Coordinates of C-alpha atoms in Angstrom, one line a residue:
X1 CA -18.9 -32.1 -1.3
X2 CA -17.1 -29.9 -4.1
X3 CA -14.1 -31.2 -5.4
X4 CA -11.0 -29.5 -4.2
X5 CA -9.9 -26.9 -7.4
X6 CA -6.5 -27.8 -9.0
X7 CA -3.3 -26.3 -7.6
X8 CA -2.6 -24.2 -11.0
X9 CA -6.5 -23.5 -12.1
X10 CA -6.6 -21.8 -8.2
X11 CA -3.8 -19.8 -8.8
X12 CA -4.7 -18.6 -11.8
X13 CA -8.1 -17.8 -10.3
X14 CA -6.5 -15.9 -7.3
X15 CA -4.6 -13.7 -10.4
X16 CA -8.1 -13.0 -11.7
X17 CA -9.9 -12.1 -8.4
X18 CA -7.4 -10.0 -7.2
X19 CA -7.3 -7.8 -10.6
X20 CA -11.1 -7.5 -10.3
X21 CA -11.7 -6.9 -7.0
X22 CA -8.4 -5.5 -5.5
X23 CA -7.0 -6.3 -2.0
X24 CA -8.4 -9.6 -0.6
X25 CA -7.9 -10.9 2.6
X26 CA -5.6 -14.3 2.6
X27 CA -8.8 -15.3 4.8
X28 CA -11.1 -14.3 2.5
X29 CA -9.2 -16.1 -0.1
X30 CA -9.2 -19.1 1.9
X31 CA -12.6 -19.4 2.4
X32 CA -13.8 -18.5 -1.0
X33 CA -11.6 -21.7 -2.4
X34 CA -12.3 -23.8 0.2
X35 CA -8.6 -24.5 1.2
X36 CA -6.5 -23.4 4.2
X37 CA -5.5 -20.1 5.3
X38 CA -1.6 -21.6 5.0
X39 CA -2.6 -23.2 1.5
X40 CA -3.5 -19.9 0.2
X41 CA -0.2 -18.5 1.9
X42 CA 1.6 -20.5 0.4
X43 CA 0.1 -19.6 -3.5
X44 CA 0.7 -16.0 -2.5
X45 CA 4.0 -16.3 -1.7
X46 CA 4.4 -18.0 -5.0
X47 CA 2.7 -16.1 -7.1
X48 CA 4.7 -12.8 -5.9
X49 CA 8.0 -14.7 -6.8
X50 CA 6.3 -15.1 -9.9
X51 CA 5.3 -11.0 -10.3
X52 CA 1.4 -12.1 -10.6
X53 CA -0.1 -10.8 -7.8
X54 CA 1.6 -8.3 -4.7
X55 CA 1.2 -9.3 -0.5
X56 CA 1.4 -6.3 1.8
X57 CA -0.1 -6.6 5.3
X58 CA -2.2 -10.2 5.1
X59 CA -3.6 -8.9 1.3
X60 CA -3.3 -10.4 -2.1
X61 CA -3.5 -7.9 -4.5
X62 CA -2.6 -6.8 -8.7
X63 CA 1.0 -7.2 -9.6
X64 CA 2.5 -3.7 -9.9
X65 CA 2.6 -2.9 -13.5
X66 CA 6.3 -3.1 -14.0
X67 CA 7.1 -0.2 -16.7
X68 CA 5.4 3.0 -17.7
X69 CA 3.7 3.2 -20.9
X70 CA 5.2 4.9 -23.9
X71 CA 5.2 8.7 -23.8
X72 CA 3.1 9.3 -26.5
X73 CA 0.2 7.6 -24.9
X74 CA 0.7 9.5 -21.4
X75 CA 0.8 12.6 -23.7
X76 CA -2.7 12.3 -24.7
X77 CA -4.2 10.8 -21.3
X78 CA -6.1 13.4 -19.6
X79 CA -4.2 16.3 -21.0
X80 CA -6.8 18.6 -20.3
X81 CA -6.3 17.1 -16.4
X82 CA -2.9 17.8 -16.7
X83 CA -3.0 21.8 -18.3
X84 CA -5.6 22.7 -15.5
X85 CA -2.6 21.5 -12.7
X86 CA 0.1 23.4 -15.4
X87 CA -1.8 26.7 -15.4
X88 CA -2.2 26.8 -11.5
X89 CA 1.7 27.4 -11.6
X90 CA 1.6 30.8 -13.0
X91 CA 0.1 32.6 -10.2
X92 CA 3.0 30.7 -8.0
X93 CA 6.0 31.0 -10.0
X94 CA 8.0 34.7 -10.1
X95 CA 10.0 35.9 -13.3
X96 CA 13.3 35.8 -12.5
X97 CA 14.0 33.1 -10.3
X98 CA 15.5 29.6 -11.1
X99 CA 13.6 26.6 -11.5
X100 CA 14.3 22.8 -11.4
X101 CA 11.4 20.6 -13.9
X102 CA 11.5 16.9 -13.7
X103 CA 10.6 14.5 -16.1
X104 CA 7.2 13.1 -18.0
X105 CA 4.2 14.5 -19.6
X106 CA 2.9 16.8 -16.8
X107 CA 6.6 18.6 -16.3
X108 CA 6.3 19.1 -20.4
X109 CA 2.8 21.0 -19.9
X110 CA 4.2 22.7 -16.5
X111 CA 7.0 24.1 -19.2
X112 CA 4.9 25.3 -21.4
X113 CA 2.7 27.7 -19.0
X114 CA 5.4 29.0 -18.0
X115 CA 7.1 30.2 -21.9
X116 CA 6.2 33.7 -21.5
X117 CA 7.6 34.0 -18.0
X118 CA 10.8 36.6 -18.5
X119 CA 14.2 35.4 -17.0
X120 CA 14.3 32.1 -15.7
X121 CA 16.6 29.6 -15.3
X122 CA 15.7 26.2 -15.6
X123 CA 16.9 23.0 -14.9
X124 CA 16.2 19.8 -16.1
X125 CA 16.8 16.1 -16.8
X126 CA 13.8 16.2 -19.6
X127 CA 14.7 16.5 -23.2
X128 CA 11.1 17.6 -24.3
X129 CA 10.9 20.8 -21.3
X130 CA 14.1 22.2 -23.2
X131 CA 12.6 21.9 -26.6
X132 CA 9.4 23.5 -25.6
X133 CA 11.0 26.4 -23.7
X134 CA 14.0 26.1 -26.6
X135 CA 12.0 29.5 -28.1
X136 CA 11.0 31.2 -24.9
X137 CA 12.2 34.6 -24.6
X138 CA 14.9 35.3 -22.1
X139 CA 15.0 31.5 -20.7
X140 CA 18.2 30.1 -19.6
X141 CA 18.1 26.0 -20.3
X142 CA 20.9 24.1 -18.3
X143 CA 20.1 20.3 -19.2
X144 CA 21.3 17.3 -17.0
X145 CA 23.9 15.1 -18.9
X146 CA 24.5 11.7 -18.5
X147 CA 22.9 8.6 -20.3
X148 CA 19.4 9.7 -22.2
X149 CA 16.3 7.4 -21.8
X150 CA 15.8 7.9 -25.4
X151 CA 12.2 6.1 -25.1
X152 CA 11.2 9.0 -22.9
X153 CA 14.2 11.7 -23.5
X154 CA 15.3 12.4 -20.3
X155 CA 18.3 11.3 -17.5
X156 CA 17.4 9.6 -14.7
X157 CA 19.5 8.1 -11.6
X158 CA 22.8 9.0 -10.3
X159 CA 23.4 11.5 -13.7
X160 CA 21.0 13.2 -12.8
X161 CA 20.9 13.3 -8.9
X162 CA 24.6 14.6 -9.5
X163 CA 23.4 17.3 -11.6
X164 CA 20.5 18.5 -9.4
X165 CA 23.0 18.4 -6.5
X166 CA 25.4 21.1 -8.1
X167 CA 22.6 23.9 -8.2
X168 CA 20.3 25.8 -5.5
X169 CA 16.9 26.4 -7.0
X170 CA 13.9 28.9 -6.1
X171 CA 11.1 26.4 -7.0
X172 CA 11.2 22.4 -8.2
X173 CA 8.3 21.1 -10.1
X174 CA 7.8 17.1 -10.5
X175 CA 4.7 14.8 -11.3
X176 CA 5.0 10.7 -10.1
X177 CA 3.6 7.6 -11.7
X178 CA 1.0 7.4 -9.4
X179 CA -0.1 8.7 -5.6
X180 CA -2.2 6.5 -3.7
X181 CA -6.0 7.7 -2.3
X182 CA -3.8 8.7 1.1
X183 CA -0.7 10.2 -0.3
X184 CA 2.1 7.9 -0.8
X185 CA 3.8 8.2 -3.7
X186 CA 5.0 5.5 -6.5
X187 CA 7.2 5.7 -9.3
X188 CA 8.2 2.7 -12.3
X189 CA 12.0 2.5 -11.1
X190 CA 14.5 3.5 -8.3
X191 CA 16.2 5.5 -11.3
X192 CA 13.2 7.9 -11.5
X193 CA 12.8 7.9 -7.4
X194 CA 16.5 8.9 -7.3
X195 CA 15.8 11.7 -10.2
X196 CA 12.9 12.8 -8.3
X197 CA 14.4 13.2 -4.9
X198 CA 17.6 14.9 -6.2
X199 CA 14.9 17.6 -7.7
X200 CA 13.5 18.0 -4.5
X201 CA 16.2 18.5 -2.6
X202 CA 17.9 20.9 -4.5
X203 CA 14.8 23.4 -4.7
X204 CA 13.5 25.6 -1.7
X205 CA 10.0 24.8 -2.3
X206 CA 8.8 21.7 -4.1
X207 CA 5.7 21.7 -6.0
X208 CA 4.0 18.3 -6.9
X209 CA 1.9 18.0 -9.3
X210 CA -0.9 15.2 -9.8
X211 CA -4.0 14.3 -11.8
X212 CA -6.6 12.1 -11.0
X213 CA -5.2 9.1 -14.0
X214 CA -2.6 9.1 -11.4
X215 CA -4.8 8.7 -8.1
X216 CA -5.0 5.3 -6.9
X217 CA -2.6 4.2 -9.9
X218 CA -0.3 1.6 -8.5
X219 CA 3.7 1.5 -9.5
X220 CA 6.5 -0.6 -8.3
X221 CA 8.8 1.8 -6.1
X222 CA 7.1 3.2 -3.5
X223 CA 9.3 6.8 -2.2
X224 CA 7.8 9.4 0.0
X225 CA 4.3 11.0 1.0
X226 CA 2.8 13.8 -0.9
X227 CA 3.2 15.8 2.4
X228 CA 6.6 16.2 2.1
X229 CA 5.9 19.1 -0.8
X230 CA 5.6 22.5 0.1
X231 CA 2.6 23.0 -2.5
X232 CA 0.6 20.0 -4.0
X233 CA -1.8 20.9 -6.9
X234 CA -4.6 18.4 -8.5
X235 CA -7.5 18.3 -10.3
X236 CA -9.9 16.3 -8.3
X237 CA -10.7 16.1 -4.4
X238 CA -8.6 14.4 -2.3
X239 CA -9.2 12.0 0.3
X240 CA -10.1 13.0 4.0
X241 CA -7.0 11.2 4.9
X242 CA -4.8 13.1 2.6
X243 CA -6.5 16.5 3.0
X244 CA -5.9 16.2 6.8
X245 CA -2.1 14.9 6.3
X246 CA -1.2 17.7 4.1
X247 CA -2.9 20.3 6.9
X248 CA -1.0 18.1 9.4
X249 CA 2.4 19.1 7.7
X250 CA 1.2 22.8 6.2
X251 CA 1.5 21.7 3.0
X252 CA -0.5 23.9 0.4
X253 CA -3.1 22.5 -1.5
X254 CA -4.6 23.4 -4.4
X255 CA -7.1 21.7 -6.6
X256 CA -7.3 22.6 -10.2
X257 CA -10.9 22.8 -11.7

């Protein structure tokens, strides 16, 4: 008869499965260690106080990864993913209307295809989309005050769900930390959820845009469904559950070769 695995070595291991294989059943678990299904209960519930591994419906799985990483690594992670969603928006987006742009690297590129668009107005809570539309010809810039995130250069939170809730705009434009295969969406922090859904609301059609880094990427806040855009744009396929949600709710999507 195997002898029983220690309390600590066992929880460690659980840590380790679940970051190589995903989701695992608390059954699963159980038999796999040999232990009972209220033993293993017991570690999970544990190990989540802990931050080392996350429960959701009878499932171990990876711990949320509790902070973004730094802005000049997302800037160079699938840029070329990111541009092909960015370019999309020119054949959406009108001179001459007003537009709201969130925050990250994918809002920056979204900026930038639309410099030589004559007329706009845009709003934002994102340092680096007024710098690279600080040259653009016949661009009005109104930035979001309030307390900068000076590791990424934007406002997020209730300074910037104030200043979104001032303005009407013609389109909104916003990326997320990451989009699971069926649609929900994820963000690091209530702060950026809050940013996000001030953007939305303010804008008569909301435009989300994803790449496929962000696809099955896992985040601590979990706020709203891609289906609750009027036009979502990626670069790769989405799941037959997704596709059939967004037809579900007429949401527009397009996917950016």
């Amino acid at each position: 008869m195997p002898r029983p695995v220690p309390i600590e070595n066992r929880r460690d291991r659980i840590v380790s499965m679940v970051k190589s294989c995903g989701f695992m059943a608390v059954e699963e678990l159980a038999r796999r260690f040999d232990v009972s299904v209220q033993t293993i209960r017991t570690d999970l519930r544990d190990l989540q106080e802990q931050g080392r591994i996350f429960r959701r419906h009878g499932k171990a799985g990876p711990a949320p990864v509790p902070d973004n990483t730094s802005y000049e690594k997302r800037e160079v992670w699938n840029r070329d993913g990111k541009r092909a969603l960015a370019a999309k928006l020119t054949g959406i987006i009108p001179e001459g209307c007003t537009i709201a742009i969130g925050t990250g690297t994918t809002a920056e590129l979204a900026a930038s295809s639309l410099a030589r668009h004559r007329n706009l107005t845009v709003l934002t809570n994102n340092l680096h989309v007024v710098l690279t539309l600080q040259n653009a010809p016949g661009v009005t810039l109104r930035l979001s005050g309030g307390t900068i995130r000076t590791r990424d250069l934007d406002v997020i939170g209730a300074d910037s769900a104030e200043f979104f809730g001032c303005y009407r705009a013609d389109f909104g434009i916003v990326s997320v930390g990451g989009m699971s295969p069926d649609g929900d969406l994820m963000d690091f922090n209530m702060d950026e959820v809050r940013a996000r859904r001030a953007l939305v609301q303010c804008c008569d059609h909301a435009i989300l845009l994803v790449d496929d880094r962000k696809m099955g990427r896992k985040a601590l806040c979990r706020d709203g469904h891609a289906s609750d855009f009027d036009t979502v744009i990626l670069n790769a396929a989405p799941s037959d559950t997704l596709q059939t949600r967004l037809v579900q709710k007429r949401t527009s999507l397009i996917v950016a070769s």
